[in-house]
Short mmCIF file of C-alpha atoms in Angstrom, two decimals:
data_model
loop_
_atom_site.label_atom_id
_atom_site.label_comp_id
_atom_site.label_asym_id
_atom_site.label_seq_id
_atom_site.Cartn_x
_atom_site.Cartn_y
_atom_site.Cartn_z
CA UNK A 1 14.09 -0.13 -34.50
CA UNK A 2 17.53 -0.66 -36.18
CA UNK A 3 18.48 2.59 -34.16
CA UNK A 4 17.22 1.82 -31.02
CA UNK A 5 19.09 -1.36 -31.36
CA UNK A 6 22.53 0.71 -31.77
CA UNK A 7 21.51 3.43 -28.98
CA UNK A 8 20.55 1.00 -26.17
CA UNK A 9 23.89 -0.96 -27.47
CA UNK A 10 26.09 2.15 -26.96
CA UNK A 11 24.44 2.93 -23.62
CA UNK A 12 25.28 -0.27 -22.24
CA UNK A 13 28.81 -0.04 -23.14
CA UNK A 14 29.14 3.41 -21.61
CA UNK A 15 27.48 2.54 -18.88
CA UNK A 16 29.99 -0.34 -17.93
CA UNK A 17 32.66 2.01 -19.28
CA UNK A 18 31.66 4.33 -16.69
CA UNK A 19 31.38 1.46 -14.09
CA UNK A 20 34.74 0.46 -14.72
CA UNK A 21 36.88 3.70 -13.20
CA UNK A 22 34.08 3.77 -10.06
CA UNK A 23 33.93 0.21 -9.25
CA UNK A 24 37.77 0.49 -9.81
CA UNK A 25 37.81 2.82 -6.63
CA UNK A 26 35.69 0.43 -5.18
CA UNK A 27 37.26 -2.21 -6.03
CA UNK A 28 41.02 -0.69 -4.24
CA UNK A 29 38.46 -0.23 -0.83
CA UNK A 30 36.83 -3.79 -1.12
CA UNK A 31 39.56 -5.35 -2.01
CA UNK A 32 40.49 -4.53 1.54
CA UNK A 33 37.24 -4.37 3.30
CA UNK A 34 34.97 -7.10 4.17
CA UNK A 35 33.14 -8.55 0.47
CA UNK A 36 29.67 -8.04 -0.38
CA UNK A 37 27.51 -9.56 1.78
CA UNK A 38 24.58 -10.13 -0.49
CA UNK A 39 22.25 -11.73 2.10
CA UNK A 40 22.74 -8.90 4.19
CA UNK A 41 22.42 -6.41 1.59
CA UNK A 42 18.97 -8.23 0.42
CA UNK A 43 17.41 -8.36 3.57
CA UNK A 44 18.71 -4.80 4.81
CA UNK A 45 16.80 -3.21 1.88
CA UNK A 46 13.97 -5.53 2.32
CA UNK A 47 13.56 -4.94 5.92
CA UNK A 48 12.05 -2.60 8.10
CA UNK A 49 14.39 0.37 9.70
CA UNK A 50 13.90 3.24 12.02
CA UNK A 51 15.41 5.45 9.89
CA UNK A 52 15.17 5.97 6.14
CA UNK A 53 18.63 5.87 4.34
CA UNK A 54 18.59 8.04 1.28
CA UNK A 55 22.50 7.31 -0.02
CA UNK A 56 25.71 7.61 1.38
CA UNK A 57 27.78 10.64 -0.07
CA UNK A 58 31.41 10.71 0.47
CA UNK A 59 31.39 8.66 3.42
CA UNK A 60 28.21 10.37 5.28
CA UNK A 61 24.98 8.38 5.40
CA UNK A 62 21.98 10.53 3.76
CA UNK A 63 18.64 9.70 6.06
CA UNK A 64 15.81 10.32 7.29
CA UNK A 65 15.60 9.64 11.13
CA UNK A 66 12.47 8.48 12.00
CA UNK A 67 10.24 8.62 15.46
CA UNK A 68 10.61 5.96 17.74
CA UNK A 69 7.53 5.22 19.97
CA UNK A 70 8.54 2.65 22.67
CA UNK A 71 6.97 2.06 26.35
CA UNK A 72 9.60 0.87 28.94
CA UNK A 73 9.13 -2.32 30.51
CA UNK A 74 7.89 -0.25 34.06
CA UNK A 75 5.86 1.46 32.00
CA UNK A 76 5.19 5.32 30.59
CA UNK A 77 5.98 5.65 26.72
CA UNK A 78 9.04 7.60 25.19
CA UNK A 79 9.37 9.22 21.59
CA UNK A 80 12.20 10.35 20.41
CA UNK A 81 14.22 10.58 17.21
CA UNK A 82 15.91 7.72 16.06
CA UNK A 83 19.24 9.60 15.61
CA UNK A 84 19.64 9.82 19.18
CA UNK A 85 20.92 6.12 18.63
CA UNK A 86 23.51 7.21 16.64
CA UNK A 87 24.44 10.62 18.43
CA UNK A 88 25.45 8.25 21.48
CA UNK A 89 28.53 6.88 22.08
CA UNK A 90 27.29 3.66 23.10
CA UNK A 91 24.29 3.62 20.64
CA UNK A 92 22.08 3.49 23.71
CA UNK A 93 19.12 6.01 24.42
CA UNK A 94 17.05 6.00 27.60
CA UNK A 95 17.98 2.48 28.10
CA UNK A 96 16.87 1.40 24.56
CA UNK A 97 19.41 0.19 21.88
CA UNK A 98 18.84 -0.94 18.43
CA UNK A 99 20.16 -4.75 18.51
CA UNK A 100 22.05 -5.98 15.43
CA UNK A 101 21.99 -9.65 16.62
CA UNK A 102 18.12 -9.55 16.50
CA UNK A 103 16.57 -8.33 13.31
CA UNK A 104 17.66 -4.79 14.20
CA UNK A 105 14.66 -4.45 16.23
CA UNK A 106 14.64 -2.04 19.31
CA UNK A 107 15.28 -3.89 22.52
CA UNK A 108 15.84 -2.23 26.41
CA UNK A 109 18.71 -2.97 28.13
CA UNK A 110 18.31 -5.56 30.97
CA UNK A 111 15.36 -6.97 29.16
CA UNK A 112 15.14 -10.20 26.71
CA UNK A 113 11.62 -9.58 25.25
CA UNK A 114 10.91 -6.53 23.21
CA UNK A 115 8.91 -4.03 24.72
CA UNK A 116 5.79 -2.14 23.45
CA UNK A 117 7.17 -0.44 19.88
CA UNK A 118 4.80 1.71 17.68
CA UNK A 119 7.66 3.40 16.56
CA UNK A 120 6.88 5.19 12.96
CA UNK A 121 9.41 3.03 11.06
CA UNK A 122 10.40 3.10 7.19
CA UNK A 123 7.69 0.93 6.09
CA UNK A 124 5.31 3.25 8.06
CA UNK A 125 5.85 6.01 6.37
CA UNK A 126 5.99 4.43 2.87
CA UNK A 127 2.52 3.13 3.52
CA UNK A 128 1.90 6.59 4.53
CA UNK A 129 3.03 8.09 1.47
CA UNK A 130 1.30 5.47 -0.60
CA UNK A 131 -2.23 5.90 1.16
CA UNK A 132 -1.23 9.60 0.25
CA UNK A 133 -0.81 8.91 -3.25
CA UNK A 134 -4.15 7.26 -3.52
CA UNK A 135 -6.15 9.74 -1.75
CA UNK A 136 -4.43 12.46 -4.27
CA UNK A 137 -5.89 10.09 -7.28
CA UNK A 138 -8.97 9.10 -6.67
CA UNK A 139 -10.61 12.03 -4.18
CA UNK A 140 -10.38 14.38 -7.18
CA UNK A 141 -11.14 11.85 -9.62
CA UNK A 142 -14.37 11.27 -7.79
CA UNK A 143 -14.45 15.34 -7.14
CA UNK A 144 -14.79 15.46 -10.90
CA UNK A 145 -17.83 14.02 -11.00
CA UNK A 146 -19.64 16.05 -8.51
CA UNK A 147 -18.59 19.34 -10.67
CA UNK A 148 -19.61 17.38 -14.01
CA UNK A 149 -22.82 16.16 -14.73
CA UNK A 150 -22.24 12.74 -15.56
CA UNK A 151 -25.20 12.28 -18.13
CA UNK A 152 -23.69 14.98 -20.54
CA UNK A 153 -19.94 14.48 -20.48
CA UNK A 154 -17.41 11.09 -19.88
CA UNK A 155 -14.25 12.12 -18.16
CA UNK A 156 -10.77 12.32 -20.18
CA UNK A 157 -6.93 12.22 -19.55
CA UNK A 158 -6.29 11.10 -16.37
CA UNK A 159 -9.48 10.51 -14.75
CA UNK A 160 -10.65 8.80 -17.58
CA UNK A 161 -8.00 5.96 -17.48
CA UNK A 162 -8.27 6.10 -13.58
CA UNK A 163 -12.42 5.78 -14.35
CA UNK A 164 -11.45 2.61 -16.89
CA UNK A 165 -9.01 0.97 -14.52
CA UNK A 166 -11.60 1.08 -11.69
CA UNK A 167 -14.43 -0.22 -13.46
CA UNK A 168 -12.41 -2.98 -15.02
CA UNK A 169 -11.64 -4.44 -11.72
CA UNK A 170 -15.11 -3.05 -10.39
CA UNK A 171 -16.95 -4.74 -13.29
CA UNK A 172 -15.07 -7.54 -14.35
CA UNK A 173 -13.15 -8.85 -11.20
CA UNK A 174 -15.58 -7.89 -8.28
CA UNK A 175 -18.94 -8.16 -9.92
CA UNK A 176 -18.15 -11.07 -12.15
CA UNK A 177 -16.53 -13.19 -9.31
CA UNK A 178 -18.81 -12.42 -6.22
CA UNK A 179 -22.37 -12.17 -8.62
CA UNK A 180 -24.86 -9.57 -9.50
CA UNK A 181 -26.58 -9.70 -6.31
CA UNK A 182 -24.17 -9.84 -3.48
CA UNK A 183 -21.58 -7.68 -4.60
CA UNK A 184 -22.19 -3.92 -3.72
CA UNK A 185 -21.17 -3.69 -0.11
CA UNK A 186 -17.80 -5.15 -0.55
CA UNK A 187 -16.81 -3.27 -3.81
CA UNK A 188 -15.13 -0.35 -1.93
CA UNK A 189 -13.30 -2.66 0.41
CA UNK A 190 -12.28 -5.01 -2.97
CA UNK A 191 -11.41 -1.72 -4.76
CA UNK A 192 -9.45 -0.02 -1.91
CA UNK A 193 -7.43 -3.52 -1.70
CA UNK A 194 -6.52 -3.65 -5.11
CA UNK A 195 -5.27 0.04 -5.48
CA UNK A 196 -3.74 -0.77 -2.31
CA UNK A 197 -1.54 -3.60 -3.20
CA UNK A 198 -1.10 -1.90 -6.74
CA UNK A 199 0.15 1.24 -5.70
CA UNK A 200 2.28 -0.08 -2.93
CA UNK A 201 3.87 -2.68 -5.63
CA UNK A 202 4.51 0.07 -8.21
CA UNK A 203 6.04 2.40 -5.71
CA UNK A 204 8.12 -0.48 -4.15
CA UNK A 205 9.68 -0.76 -7.66
CA UNK A 206 11.06 2.61 -7.45
CA UNK A 207 14.82 2.49 -6.32
CA UNK A 208 14.99 5.90 -4.95
CA UNK A 209 13.81 7.70 -2.22
CA UNK A 210 9.71 8.76 -2.05
CA UNK A 211 9.45 4.65 -2.91
CA UNK A 212 11.42 1.71 -2.65
CA UNK A 213 10.37 0.31 0.82
CA UNK A 214 9.16 -3.48 0.31
CA UNK A 215 5.19 -3.09 1.78
CA UNK A 216 3.56 -5.91 0.36
CA UNK A 217 6.70 -7.97 0.62
CA UNK A 218 6.63 -8.26 4.42
CA UNK A 219 4.29 -10.96 6.10
CA UNK A 220 2.71 -8.58 8.34
CA UNK A 221 0.84 -6.49 5.24
CA UNK A 222 0.05 -9.78 3.40
CA UNK A 223 -1.37 -10.84 6.45
CA UNK A 224 -3.48 -7.88 7.62
CA UNK A 225 -4.99 -8.07 4.14
CA UNK A 226 -5.57 -11.68 4.08
CA UNK A 227 -7.13 -11.48 7.45
CA UNK A 228 -9.54 -8.77 5.89
CA UNK A 229 -10.44 -11.32 3.43
CA UNK A 230 -10.65 -14.19 6.05
CA UNK A 231 -13.52 -12.00 7.74
CA UNK A 232 -15.68 -10.63 5.05
CA UNK A 233 -16.03 -14.51 3.78
CA UNK A 234 -16.64 -15.54 7.25
CA UNK A 235 -18.78 -13.22 8.97
CA UNK A 236 -21.16 -12.47 5.81
CA UNK A 237 -21.39 -15.79 5.09
CA UNK A 238 -24.68 -17.00 4.48
CA UNK A 239 -26.02 -20.21 6.09
CA UNK A 240 -25.96 -21.73 2.66
CA UNK A 241 -21.92 -21.32 2.94
CA UNK A 242 -21.98 -22.94 6.81
CA UNK A 243 -24.06 -25.71 5.47
CA UNK A 244 -21.90 -26.63 2.61
CA UNK A 245 -18.80 -26.72 5.24
CA UNK A 246 -20.50 -28.53 8.27
CA UNK A 247 -22.47 -30.52 6.49
CA UNK A 248 -21.57 -30.78 2.83
CA UNK A 249 -23.74 -32.67 0.04
CA UNK A 250 -21.42 -35.74 0.05
CA UNK A 251 -22.01 -39.54 1.00
CA UNK A 252 -23.07 -39.96 4.21
CA UNK A 253 -20.17 -42.34 5.02
CA UNK A 254 -17.47 -39.47 4.65
CA UNK A 255 -19.19 -37.09 7.06
CA UNK A 256 -21.12 -38.85 9.92
CA UNK A 257 -19.47 -41.54 11.96
CA UNK A 258 -15.76 -39.52 11.29
CA UNK A 259 -16.41 -36.19 9.99
CA UNK A 260 -13.96 -36.41 7.22
CA UNK A 261 -15.32 -33.51 4.81
CA UNK A 262 -15.93 -31.29 7.41
CA UNK A 263 -12.87 -31.22 8.60
CA UNK A 264 -11.40 -30.82 5.51
CA UNK A 265 -13.61 -28.13 4.66
CA UNK A 266 -12.98 -26.36 8.12
CA UNK A 267 -9.08 -26.55 7.16
CA UNK A 268 -10.14 -25.23 4.21
CA UNK A 269 -11.43 -22.04 5.94
CA UNK A 270 -7.84 -21.22 7.15
CA UNK A 271 -6.03 -22.29 3.84
CA UNK A 272 -7.37 -20.18 1.53
CA UNK A 273 -6.40 -16.77 3.13
CA UNK A 274 -3.31 -18.69 4.29
CA UNK A 275 -3.00 -18.92 0.32
CA UNK A 276 -3.42 -15.12 -0.21
CA UNK A 277 -1.07 -14.04 3.00
CA UNK A 278 1.66 -16.25 1.10
CA UNK A 279 1.23 -15.74 -2.38
CA UNK A 280 1.71 -11.94 -2.52
CA UNK A 281 4.31 -11.97 0.30
CA UNK A 282 6.52 -14.54 -1.68
CA UNK A 283 5.67 -12.70 -5.35
CA UNK A 284 6.90 -9.08 -4.21
CA UNK A 285 9.56 -10.71 -1.83
CA UNK A 286 11.12 -12.78 -4.48
CA UNK A 287 11.05 -9.89 -7.01
CA UNK A 288 12.54 -7.99 -4.84
CA UNK A 289 15.41 -10.19 -3.92
CA UNK A 290 15.95 -11.25 -7.65
CA UNK A 291 16.30 -7.45 -8.57
CA UNK A 292 18.65 -6.84 -5.44
CA UNK A 293 21.01 -10.03 -6.15
CA UNK A 294 21.06 -9.02 -9.81
CA UNK A 295 22.64 -5.44 -8.81
CA UNK A 296 24.89 -7.11 -6.04
CA UNK A 297 26.09 -9.41 -8.43
CA UNK A 298 27.67 -6.24 -10.63
CA UNK A 299 29.66 -5.49 -6.80
CA UNK A 300 30.61 -8.97 -6.52
CA UNK A 301 32.08 -9.54 -9.95
CA UNK A 302 34.24 -6.19 -9.95
CA UNK A 303 35.63 -7.50 -6.79
CA UNK A 304 36.47 -10.31 -8.31
CA UNK A 305 38.40 -8.64 -11.28
CA UNK A 306 38.15 -5.06 -13.37
CA UNK A 307 37.41 -7.52 -16.90
CA UNK A 308 34.76 -10.13 -15.38
CA UNK A 309 32.99 -7.12 -13.48
CA UNK A 310 32.67 -4.93 -16.77
CA UNK A 311 31.27 -8.01 -18.60
CA UNK A 312 28.93 -8.99 -15.85
CA UNK A 313 27.59 -5.40 -15.46
CA UNK A 314 26.33 -5.34 -19.21
CA UNK A 315 24.65 -8.56 -18.54
CA UNK A 316 23.33 -7.72 -14.95
CA UNK A 317 21.76 -4.45 -16.61
CA UNK A 318 19.71 -6.19 -19.32
CA UNK A 319 18.48 -8.57 -16.73
CA UNK A 320 17.63 -5.70 -14.40
CA UNK A 321 15.84 -4.31 -17.14
CA UNK A 322 14.31 -7.46 -18.10
CA UNK A 323 13.20 -8.03 -14.58
CA UNK A 324 12.06 -4.48 -13.33
CA UNK A 325 9.69 -5.13 -16.83
CA UNK A 326 8.70 -8.08 -15.32
CA UNK A 327 7.68 -6.72 -12.18
CA UNK A 328 5.64 -3.89 -13.32
CA UNK A 329 3.45 -6.94 -14.91
CA UNK A 330 3.63 -8.66 -11.51
CA UNK A 331 2.91 -5.29 -9.77
CA UNK A 332 -0.47 -5.34 -11.82
CA UNK A 333 -0.89 -9.28 -11.53
CA UNK A 334 -0.86 -9.78 -7.88
CA UNK A 335 -2.86 -7.20 -7.26
CA UNK A 336 -5.22 -8.34 -9.46
CA UNK A 337 -5.03 -12.01 -8.29
CA UNK A 338 -5.67 -11.08 -4.85
CA UNK A 339 -8.64 -9.05 -5.22
CA UNK A 340 -9.94 -11.91 -7.72
CA UNK A 341 -9.60 -14.40 -5.38
CA UNK A 342 -10.49 -12.50 -2.68
CA UNK A 343 -13.70 -11.63 -5.02
CA UNK A 344 -14.37 -15.29 -5.37
CA UNK A 345 -13.66 -16.47 -1.82
CA UNK A 346 -16.77 -13.98 -0.90
CA UNK A 347 -19.02 -14.94 -4.12
CA UNK A 348 -18.67 -19.09 -2.76
CA UNK A 349 -19.64 -17.88 0.80
CA UNK A 350 -22.73 -16.27 -0.99
CA UNK A 351 -23.98 -18.88 -3.40
CA UNK A 352 -26.69 -17.22 -5.70
CA UNK A 353 -29.13 -20.39 -5.80
CA UNK A 354 -29.26 -19.50 -1.89
CA UNK A 355 -32.35 -17.31 -3.26
CA UNK A 356 -33.96 -19.78 -5.29
CA UNK A 357 -34.66 -22.21 -2.07
CA UNK B 1 11.51 -17.97 14.77
CA UNK B 2 14.90 -16.49 15.90
CA UNK B 3 16.57 -17.16 12.38
CA UNK B 4 13.73 -16.07 9.97
CA UNK B 5 14.20 -12.30 8.70
CA UNK B 6 12.50 -9.65 10.06
CA UNK B 7 10.18 -9.47 7.08
CA UNK B 8 8.80 -13.22 7.88
CA UNK B 9 7.91 -12.58 11.58
CA UNK B 10 4.97 -10.41 13.07
CA UNK B 11 5.74 -7.03 14.00
CA UNK B 12 3.34 -5.54 16.25
CA UNK B 13 3.88 -1.78 15.76
CA UNK B 14 3.68 -2.35 11.68
CA UNK B 15 0.82 -4.19 12.09
CA UNK B 16 -0.91 -1.47 13.90
CA UNK B 17 -0.21 1.17 12.11
CA UNK B 18 -0.64 -1.09 8.68
CA UNK B 19 -4.50 -1.37 10.34
CA UNK B 20 -4.87 2.03 11.20
CA UNK B 21 -3.64 3.42 7.78
CA UNK B 22 -5.56 1.01 5.93
CA UNK B 23 -8.64 1.78 7.70
CA UNK B 24 -8.05 5.44 7.32
CA UNK B 25 -7.60 4.85 3.26
CA UNK B 26 -10.53 2.47 3.08
CA UNK B 27 -12.77 4.78 5.33
CA UNK B 28 -12.26 7.93 3.53
CA UNK B 29 -12.02 6.10 -0.30
CA UNK B 30 -15.56 4.02 0.50
CA UNK B 31 -17.23 7.53 1.45
CA UNK B 32 -15.43 9.80 -1.03
CA UNK B 33 -13.66 7.99 -3.48
CA UNK B 34 -15.01 4.73 -5.20
CA UNK B 35 -18.90 4.77 -4.77
CA UNK B 36 -18.72 8.05 -6.60
CA UNK B 37 -16.74 6.97 -9.67
CA UNK B 38 -19.06 3.82 -9.75
CA UNK B 39 -22.01 5.74 -9.77
CA UNK B 40 -21.22 7.88 -11.88
CA UNK B 41 -20.26 5.43 -14.44
CA UNK B 42 -22.69 3.02 -13.93
CA UNK B 43 -25.88 6.42 -14.25
CA UNK B 44 -23.76 7.29 -17.52
CA UNK B 45 -24.07 3.56 -18.94
CA UNK B 46 -27.67 3.35 -17.74
CA UNK B 47 -28.44 6.47 -19.43
CA UNK B 48 -26.53 5.61 -22.63
CA UNK B 49 -28.44 2.18 -22.54
CA UNK B 50 -31.72 4.55 -22.30
CA UNK B 51 -30.59 6.80 -24.92
CA UNK B 52 -30.03 3.79 -27.37
CA UNK B 53 -33.39 2.17 -26.02
CA UNK B 54 -35.42 5.38 -27.02
CA UNK B 55 -33.25 6.08 -30.03
CA UNK B 56 -34.38 2.59 -31.34
CA UNK B 57 -37.94 3.52 -30.22
CA UNK B 58 -37.87 6.41 -32.25
CA UNK B 59 -36.33 4.66 -35.64
CA UNK B 60 -39.33 2.32 -35.23
CA UNK B 61 -41.79 4.55 -35.14
CA UNK B 62 -39.97 6.70 -37.63
CA UNK B 63 -40.50 3.68 -39.74
CA UNK B 64 -43.79 3.27 -39.22
CA UNK B 65 -44.69 6.46 -39.52
CA UNK B 66 -42.66 6.29 -43.52
CA UNK B 67 -45.03 3.11 -43.88
CA UNK B 68 -48.15 4.75 -42.58
CA UNK B 69 -47.63 8.18 -44.93
CA UNK B 70 -46.80 5.56 -47.95
CA UNK B 71 -50.02 3.68 -46.89
CA UNK B 72 -52.09 7.09 -47.06
CA UNK B 73 -50.32 8.46 -50.01
CA UNK B 74 -51.27 4.90 -51.97
CA UNK B 75 -54.70 5.25 -50.49
CA UNK B 76 -54.77 8.78 -52.06
CA UNK B 77 -53.57 7.75 -55.28
CA UNK B 78 -56.07 5.53 -55.38
CA UNK B 79 -58.82 7.43 -54.43
CA UNK B 80 -57.67 10.07 -56.85
CA UNK B 81 -57.98 7.54 -59.82
CA UNK B 82 -61.74 6.27 -58.70
CA UNK B 83 -62.23 10.04 -58.58
CA UNK B 84 -60.81 10.67 -61.92
CA UNK B 85 -62.49 7.65 -63.48
CA UNK B 86 -65.75 8.58 -61.85
CA UNK B 87 -65.89 12.06 -62.84
CA UNK B 88 -65.09 10.43 -66.58
CA UNK B 89 -67.86 8.32 -66.58
CA UNK B 90 -70.10 11.63 -65.06
CA UNK B 91 -68.83 13.31 -67.70
CA UNK B 92 -70.01 10.82 -70.38
CA UNK B 93 -73.20 10.16 -68.75
CA UNK B 94 -73.89 14.01 -68.57
CA UNK B 95 -72.98 14.41 -72.57
CA UNK B 96 -74.99 11.15 -72.92
CA UNK B 97 -77.60 12.28 -71.14
CA UNK B 98 -77.51 15.62 -72.82
CA UNK B 99 -77.43 14.11 -76.04
CA UNK B 100 -79.88 11.92 -75.44
CA UNK B 101 -82.45 14.85 -74.23
CA UNK B 102 -81.34 17.17 -77.26
CA UNK B 103 -82.60 13.97 -79.53
CA UNK B 104 -85.74 13.87 -77.30
CA UNK B 105 -86.16 17.80 -77.19
CA UNK B 106 -85.36 17.83 -81.55
CA UNK B 107 -88.02 14.68 -81.34
CA UNK B 108 -90.43 16.38 -79.42
CA UNK B 109 -90.14 19.61 -81.30
CA UNK B 110 -90.62 17.95 -84.73
CA UNK B 111 -93.36 15.87 -83.05
CA UNK B 112 -94.92 19.16 -82.42
CA UNK B 113 -94.26 21.16 -85.40
CA UNK B 114 -95.55 18.28 -87.63
CA UNK B 115 -98.82 18.22 -85.03
CA UNK B 116 -98.62 21.94 -85.90
CA UNK B 117 -98.56 21.78 -89.53
CA UNK B 118 -101.45 19.04 -89.25
CA UNK B 119 -103.41 21.79 -87.22
CA UNK B 120 -102.50 24.40 -89.85
CA UNK B 121 -103.57 21.78 -92.13
CA UNK B 122 -106.89 21.11 -90.91
CA UNK B 123 -107.67 24.83 -90.76
CA UNK B 124 -106.49 25.31 -94.22
CA UNK B 125 -108.68 22.47 -94.94
CA UNK B 126 -111.71 23.62 -93.06
CA UNK B 127 -111.01 27.49 -94.36
CA UNK B 128 -111.06 25.99 -97.93
CA UNK B 129 -114.26 23.91 -96.72
CA UNK B 130 -115.69 27.07 -95.58
CA UNK B 131 -114.83 28.93 -98.82
CA UNK B 132 -116.07 26.23 -100.73
CA UNK B 133 -119.48 26.20 -99.03
CA UNK B 134 -119.63 29.83 -99.26
CA UNK B 135 -118.78 29.42 -103.00
CA UNK B 136 -120.84 26.97 -103.71
CA UNK B 137 -123.54 28.53 -101.58
CA UNK B 138 -122.69 31.86 -103.91
CA UNK B 139 -122.97 30.01 -107.08
CA UNK B 140 -125.67 28.64 -105.87
CA UNK B 141 -127.41 32.14 -104.99
CA UNK B 142 -126.40 33.58 -108.42
CA UNK B 143 -127.36 30.20 -110.22
CA UNK B 144 -130.71 30.38 -108.32
CA UNK B 145 -130.76 34.48 -109.38
CA UNK B 146 -129.83 33.46 -112.76
CA UNK B 147 -132.71 31.15 -113.28
CA UNK B 148 -134.98 33.49 -113.11
CA UNK B 149 -133.86 35.10 -115.88
CA UNK B 150 -133.97 32.24 -118.79
CA UNK B 151 -132.71 28.85 -119.18
CA UNK B 152 -130.39 29.09 -121.67
CA UNK B 153 -128.51 31.77 -120.39
CA UNK B 154 -128.83 29.93 -116.93
CA UNK B 155 -127.08 27.31 -118.50
CA UNK B 156 -124.80 29.13 -119.77
CA UNK B 157 -123.47 30.71 -116.58
CA UNK B 158 -123.40 27.50 -114.63
CA UNK B 159 -121.12 26.26 -117.29
CA UNK B 160 -118.84 29.44 -116.98
CA UNK B 161 -119.27 29.37 -113.31
CA UNK B 162 -117.53 25.75 -113.14
CA UNK B 163 -114.76 26.71 -115.56
CA UNK B 164 -113.91 29.15 -113.44
CA UNK B 165 -113.99 27.35 -110.06
CA UNK B 166 -112.03 24.51 -111.91
CA UNK B 167 -109.53 27.04 -112.99
CA UNK B 168 -109.56 28.32 -109.76
CA UNK B 169 -109.40 24.74 -108.06
CA UNK B 170 -106.35 23.75 -110.40
#
């Protein structure tokens, strides 16, 4: 333990020393260049993009250019690589350009509103990578059970670990929150939701190429996930659930002349998934923002002075390790909470005593 | 809306691709992924539950069998004891009976011997009596014959015969 402490101290110190000359060069550059714009850096990293910027090497941007799919306002679809924007001198291609004033989205020249844009953006590619990862994890695991006799042996190693995780969510979250009678049809969806969020959160923590895109910290993604829960709750809710909303068991005074309780309940239908959407979004967005800001802090303080930069690097480094560990926890926790709350809402739409009546 | 960052504003393209991708992964995993895992685990769980139950039942059965065998053993032992006791009783009975029989036989034989002795005695007596009678007749005859010869001699003779008889008798 003591050794470990020494090693980590030496590591941090050597890192700080290594950073010093490197950032001295950056210092020389940045003293003339504009200071680090934290907001731009943070939102640049968190936002969607038409290309996947991997790194900058010797002043060259190394990026993965992704296909752009847009529709002209007059009609007719265009598919081209986003590299075309960089190749042309005025950064336009076939009348389309990326407007940096308006959130880096593609616009058509002469039109103020957005064209139909189905581009394969960085987030889309990241989602594909994530779902490929999910399929690579779960399909072989499921095949294991086909190849082996389930009553004769239990899986070990990776399949065993996945089984444990799947069964934890299945038994302790989905079955427990929805109830024995009704959980079955919802289980595959909720498991998919859990592992989608969990894997996406984890991959989002990777700072380098095949990961790192902020998916669950994008309101569009959480909106769709929350919408799924909303639809499941309200489309398959039992009669009893709707009776509880429209004619709850409360004193007549607060539901008849003015339908106070029904109004509150109807608002509740929408606030539940809305809370789901915002909770996941805000947690992931917040975590990414803190990590990116702490990283930016290193560059900002080097912009002020070398000594301060060096000392701040150590502080930032320790904080970053702490935040990343915390984000690992949050990655699981948010997926767990989202699945659990969805299960609870679905469970509320199927009161167990309904059969007794 | 204008000032919000793009991660907070709706983006149709992203929504579209996310929906499509999610539906695909959901469809694939709901068909080939999770149900297979869950089903297998639940089958195994059921199998384990059943195995435990049958093991418990077998244990109970075994305990029953043990108790039963002990009971049987005890019964056998009891039976053995009673049989031995009976055998001993029978043995004593037999010995006693044999003893009694032997005694009875002895008594009977004794009785018969006595009877025979009696008979023999009677026979002997009868013979003696006959002999006596014969003798008497003989004597009488001789006496009668002597009478014919003389009185004195006759008397003398009778005297002698009587002497003879008394000596033979004594």
